[in-house]
XYZ file of C-alpha atoms in Angstrom:
304
model
C 18.859 8.546 -6.907
C 19.881 11.250 -4.292
C 22.423 9.934 -1.800
C 19.964 9.922 0.898
C 17.587 7.950 -0.769
C 20.507 5.654 -1.705
C 21.260 5.317 1.984
C 17.869 4.444 2.836
C 17.456 1.911 0.112
C 20.780 0.008 1.373
C 19.620 0.378 4.967
C 16.233 -1.172 4.239
C 17.541 -3.989 2.043
C 20.261 -4.865 4.890
C 17.511 -4.643 7.754
C 14.838 -6.545 6.013
C 17.261 -9.015 4.602
C 18.663 -9.759 8.244
C 15.151 -9.834 9.523
C 14.642 -13.426 8.422
C 17.538 -14.364 10.959
C 15.848 -12.303 13.768
C 12.564 -13.968 12.630
C 13.757 -17.303 13.354
C 14.884 -16.282 17.017
C 11.738 -14.461 17.778
C 9.299 -17.258 16.591
C 11.269 -19.946 18.519
C 10.980 -17.941 21.931
C 7.646 -16.353 21.520
C 5.841 -18.788 18.923
C 4.557 -17.365 15.360
C 1.568 -15.901 16.758
C 3.246 -14.375 19.694
C 6.073 -12.945 17.630
C 3.881 -11.068 15.404
C 1.321 -9.857 17.930
C 4.007 -8.294 20.190
C 6.214 -7.161 17.520
C 2.963 -4.915 15.813
C 2.327 -3.577 19.379
C 5.977 -2.622 19.898
C 6.186 -1.002 16.636
C 2.963 0.939 16.965
C 3.617 2.267 20.266
C 7.034 3.179 19.700
C 6.303 5.403 16.703
C 3.376 6.821 18.633
C 5.816 7.604 21.738
C 8.436 9.099 19.269
C 5.718 11.386 17.409
C 4.637 12.736 20.705
C 8.392 13.373 21.781
C 9.024 15.130 18.561
C 5.735 17.062 18.956
C 4.548 15.818 15.919
C 0.730 16.093 15.022
C -0.768 12.980 13.983
C -3.946 12.930 11.690
C -5.880 9.827 10.994
C -8.462 11.587 8.793
C -8.819 8.715 6.652
C -10.949 6.844 9.357
C -10.245 3.534 11.096
C -11.519 1.042 8.168
C -8.515 1.742 5.981
C -5.971 1.235 8.647
C -7.988 -1.994 9.693
C -7.508 -3.437 6.134
C -4.080 -2.537 5.795
C -3.494 -4.011 9.219
C -5.176 -7.172 8.621
C -2.945 -7.883 5.129
C 0.145 -5.968 5.267
C 0.613 -6.536 8.791
C -1.125 -9.617 10.284
C -1.417 -11.510 6.989
C 2.136 -10.954 5.789
C 3.804 -11.316 8.946
C 1.777 -14.363 10.312
C 2.388 -16.153 7.240
C 6.272 -15.439 6.893
C 6.854 -16.102 10.585
C 4.879 -19.316 10.308
C 6.850 -20.492 6.967
C 10.372 -19.639 7.838
C 10.838 -22.183 10.267
C 9.478 -24.840 8.037
C 11.336 -23.968 4.658
C 14.207 -21.872 5.714
C 15.293 -18.234 5.432
C 16.526 -18.567 1.971
C 13.648 -19.992 0.294
C 11.267 -17.712 2.351
C 13.289 -14.799 1.250
C 13.188 -15.808 -2.385
C 9.397 -16.271 -2.406
C 9.352 -12.788 -0.887
C 10.707 -11.402 -4.237
C 7.439 -12.571 -5.919
C 5.627 -9.406 -3.918
C 6.265 -7.130 -6.907
C 4.449 -9.714 -9.324
C 1.391 -9.796 -7.216
C 1.600 -6.297 -6.742
C 1.383 -5.530 -10.603
C -1.002 -8.294 -10.954
C -3.495 -6.578 -8.212
C -2.895 -3.329 -9.686
C -3.970 -4.460 -13.275
C -7.214 -6.218 -11.968
C -8.103 -3.147 -10.042
C -7.421 -0.844 -13.048
C -4.622 1.198 -11.442
C -1.857 -0.101 -13.988
C -1.839 -2.215 -17.362
C 0.086 -4.875 -17.858
C 1.808 -4.818 -21.037
C 3.670 -7.764 -23.202
C 6.969 -7.327 -20.893
C 4.814 -7.255 -17.765
C 2.933 -10.264 -18.896
C 6.122 -12.020 -19.706
C 7.438 -11.181 -16.333
C 4.306 -12.621 -14.594
C 4.911 -15.869 -16.558
C 8.605 -16.101 -15.613
C 7.918 -15.440 -12.132
C 5.194 -18.404 -11.959
C 8.009 -20.509 -13.514
C 10.566 -19.537 -11.104
C 8.279 -20.229 -8.110
C 7.546 -23.789 -9.658
C 11.055 -24.484 -9.943
C 11.926 -23.117 -6.330
C 9.215 -25.241 -4.513
C 9.162 -28.286 -6.922
C 13.121 -28.901 -6.703
C 14.231 -28.243 -3.220
C 17.394 -29.496 -1.849
C 15.563 -31.010 1.138
C 12.640 -33.542 0.851
C 9.462 -32.424 -0.376
C 7.383 -32.796 2.803
C 3.922 -31.924 3.677
C 5.325 -29.017 6.067
C 7.525 -27.871 3.336
C 4.575 -27.738 0.932
C 2.562 -25.990 3.752
C 5.263 -23.636 4.554
C 5.579 -22.621 0.807
C 1.920 -22.057 0.510
C 1.895 -19.821 3.785
C 4.496 -17.863 2.414
C 3.110 -17.168 -0.948
C -0.211 -16.166 0.930
C 1.794 -13.767 2.873
C 3.404 -12.342 -0.201
C -0.105 -11.906 -1.990
C -1.412 -10.363 1.261
C 1.749 -7.953 1.324
C 0.997 -6.838 -2.192
C -2.843 -6.563 -1.565
C -2.069 -4.232 1.371
C 0.232 -2.093 -0.393
C -1.972 -1.625 -3.608
C -4.771 -0.541 -1.320
C -2.774 1.563 1.041
C -1.572 3.379 -2.127
C -5.083 3.914 -3.197
C -6.946 4.610 0.020
C -4.195 6.272 2.134
C -2.294 8.135 -0.225
C -2.859 11.457 1.625
C -1.786 9.844 4.939
C 1.829 10.410 6.549
C 4.219 7.730 7.167
C 3.660 7.752 11.085
C -0.042 7.466 10.690
C -0.043 4.712 8.066
C 2.606 2.700 10.398
C 0.893 3.414 13.625
C -2.395 2.489 12.574
C -1.811 -0.428 10.424
C 0.444 -2.178 13.110
C -1.986 -1.410 15.877
C -4.967 -3.091 14.153
C -2.567 -5.889 12.973
C -1.787 -6.463 16.597
C -5.257 -6.608 17.669
C -6.349 -8.852 15.026
C -3.453 -11.505 15.874
C -3.910 -11.268 19.568
C -7.005 -13.571 20.015
C -4.862 -16.180 18.052
C -2.694 -16.242 21.382
C -5.337 -18.164 22.995
C -4.937 -21.227 20.529
C -1.282 -20.619 19.847
C 0.287 -19.123 23.104
C 3.823 -18.530 23.867
C 5.501 -21.566 24.458
C 7.892 -20.762 27.242
C 9.043 -17.958 29.357
C 11.486 -16.047 27.069
C 15.006 -14.787 28.212
C 16.321 -11.317 28.167
C 18.289 -12.080 24.788
C 14.845 -13.087 23.422
C 13.404 -9.843 24.530
C 16.198 -8.156 23.026
C 15.704 -9.956 19.466
C 11.929 -9.131 19.837
C 12.904 -5.454 20.396
C 14.946 -5.331 17.423
C 12.162 -6.746 15.521
C 9.575 -4.252 16.616
C 11.498 -0.993 16.802
C 14.191 -1.405 14.061
C 12.670 -3.702 11.461
C 9.242 -2.667 11.557
C 8.814 0.869 13.098
C 11.895 2.412 11.763
C 11.975 0.398 8.192
C 8.500 1.168 7.376
C 8.597 4.796 8.089
C 11.862 5.192 6.044
C 10.203 3.106 3.208
C 7.090 5.469 3.038
C 9.891 8.197 2.693
C 11.441 6.410 -0.048
C 8.180 6.023 -1.862
C 7.564 9.598 -1.795
C 10.937 10.601 -3.088
C 11.686 7.854 -5.832
C 8.130 6.512 -6.395
C 6.642 3.053 -5.436
C 7.737 1.232 -8.347
C 11.429 1.908 -7.892
C 11.106 1.482 -4.206
C 9.685 -1.627 -4.331
C 12.564 -3.015 -6.182
C 14.357 -3.216 -2.758
C 12.642 -6.661 -2.598
C 15.593 -8.010 -4.997
C 18.421 -6.787 -2.752
C 16.378 -8.162 0.280
C 16.336 -11.669 -1.358
C 20.216 -11.532 -2.157
C 20.926 -10.448 1.547
C 18.473 -12.981 3.002
C 19.886 -15.804 0.799
C 23.338 -15.204 1.669
C 22.611 -15.261 5.408
C 20.775 -18.589 5.198
C 23.298 -20.183 2.918
C 26.309 -18.858 4.764
C 25.551 -18.227 8.432
C 22.618 -20.897 8.867
C 24.165 -23.180 6.420
C 20.882 -23.811 4.601
C 20.867 -25.968 1.546
C 19.781 -24.879 -1.807
C 19.581 -27.150 -4.858
C 21.157 -25.902 -8.338
C 17.573 -25.797 -9.852
C 16.100 -23.520 -6.801
C 19.180 -20.956 -7.558
C 17.915 -20.948 -11.435
C 14.405 -20.580 -9.975
C 15.472 -17.551 -7.850
C 17.363 -15.958 -11.083
C 14.025 -16.617 -13.016
C 11.858 -15.022 -10.268
C 14.453 -11.875 -10.119
C 14.169 -11.637 -14.133
C 10.407 -11.867 -14.047
C 10.278 -9.006 -11.371
C 12.623 -6.911 -13.289
C 10.449 -7.254 -16.408
C 7.313 -6.339 -14.216
C 8.758 -3.349 -12.999
C 10.407 -2.123 -16.001
C 13.954 -2.553 -14.885
C 15.077 -3.751 -18.445
C 17.649 -1.691 -20.897
C 15.011 -0.751 -23.321
C 12.800 0.782 -20.562
C 15.091 2.314 -17.919
C 15.327 5.503 -20.037
C 11.550 6.054 -20.297
C 11.621 5.028 -16.688
C 13.866 7.673 -15.523
C 12.083 10.224 -17.714
C 8.766 9.404 -15.919
C 7.492 12.163 -13.459
C 7.376 10.614 -9.883
C 4.195 10.704 -8.235
C 3.761 11.384 -4.396
C 2.629 8.069 -3.276
C 2.162 6.142 0.546
C 1.911 2.648 0.601
C 2.903 -0.263 2.862
C 5.241 -2.764 1.360
């Protein structure tokens, strides 16, 4: 990995890992619907303005439907699910569940005929399922209805993200990172906007709350997604998506140390099992690393 790619990789892992902490702040101030809707519009408009300042030509030649589908899944589905779930189950548990995205991605890719799951990948998927069961079934906190619902929402968000990533890689491969991010976040915001009539912003946010919202939209959405697309184009989608492992480590550390969130010993085992399963699915195992390193890297653009 080139130094520039490594720097992007580390930045993405840090920014997305810390984003769980920001999500808690933004959801508390704007509600879980408002947090996603306003964040999506901020990300889309920020990148559009930046493109104009850079005199960058934007070409949405793929039409509006692919951007609508990616916006509905990767933006609306993923962010709504995680924004709703994180306050219920905590940042650490939510982050560990996010590590299941590569598992869902590989499964969807196999069903669509984009990739085949071999024996190693199948073993990884089974390990991932076992890890999720350990994580959800043996928490350090009481298993309440809200905890179960929160876990279900987080898993639905992860599946939605994996679906959108595969769809974008297939249908928006020829689009640039600015176009994919602007289009998907714009449609994601439009889709969630009507929900504000049902789940409005709970109170008038403070200046600090708006600062967290700007960080969420400008840094942890607009900037990170564009950099992620560049990383995919440089090192390939399979290697790039492995950043989710490091994101989980950062977020769990933040949840356990900064927020003092409890995790049971069995949940730590579940986290290790999930990450091991993902490593098998993605081929990050000793007997396949050399073959993976020798594989030509295709140019792909997708949404994580």
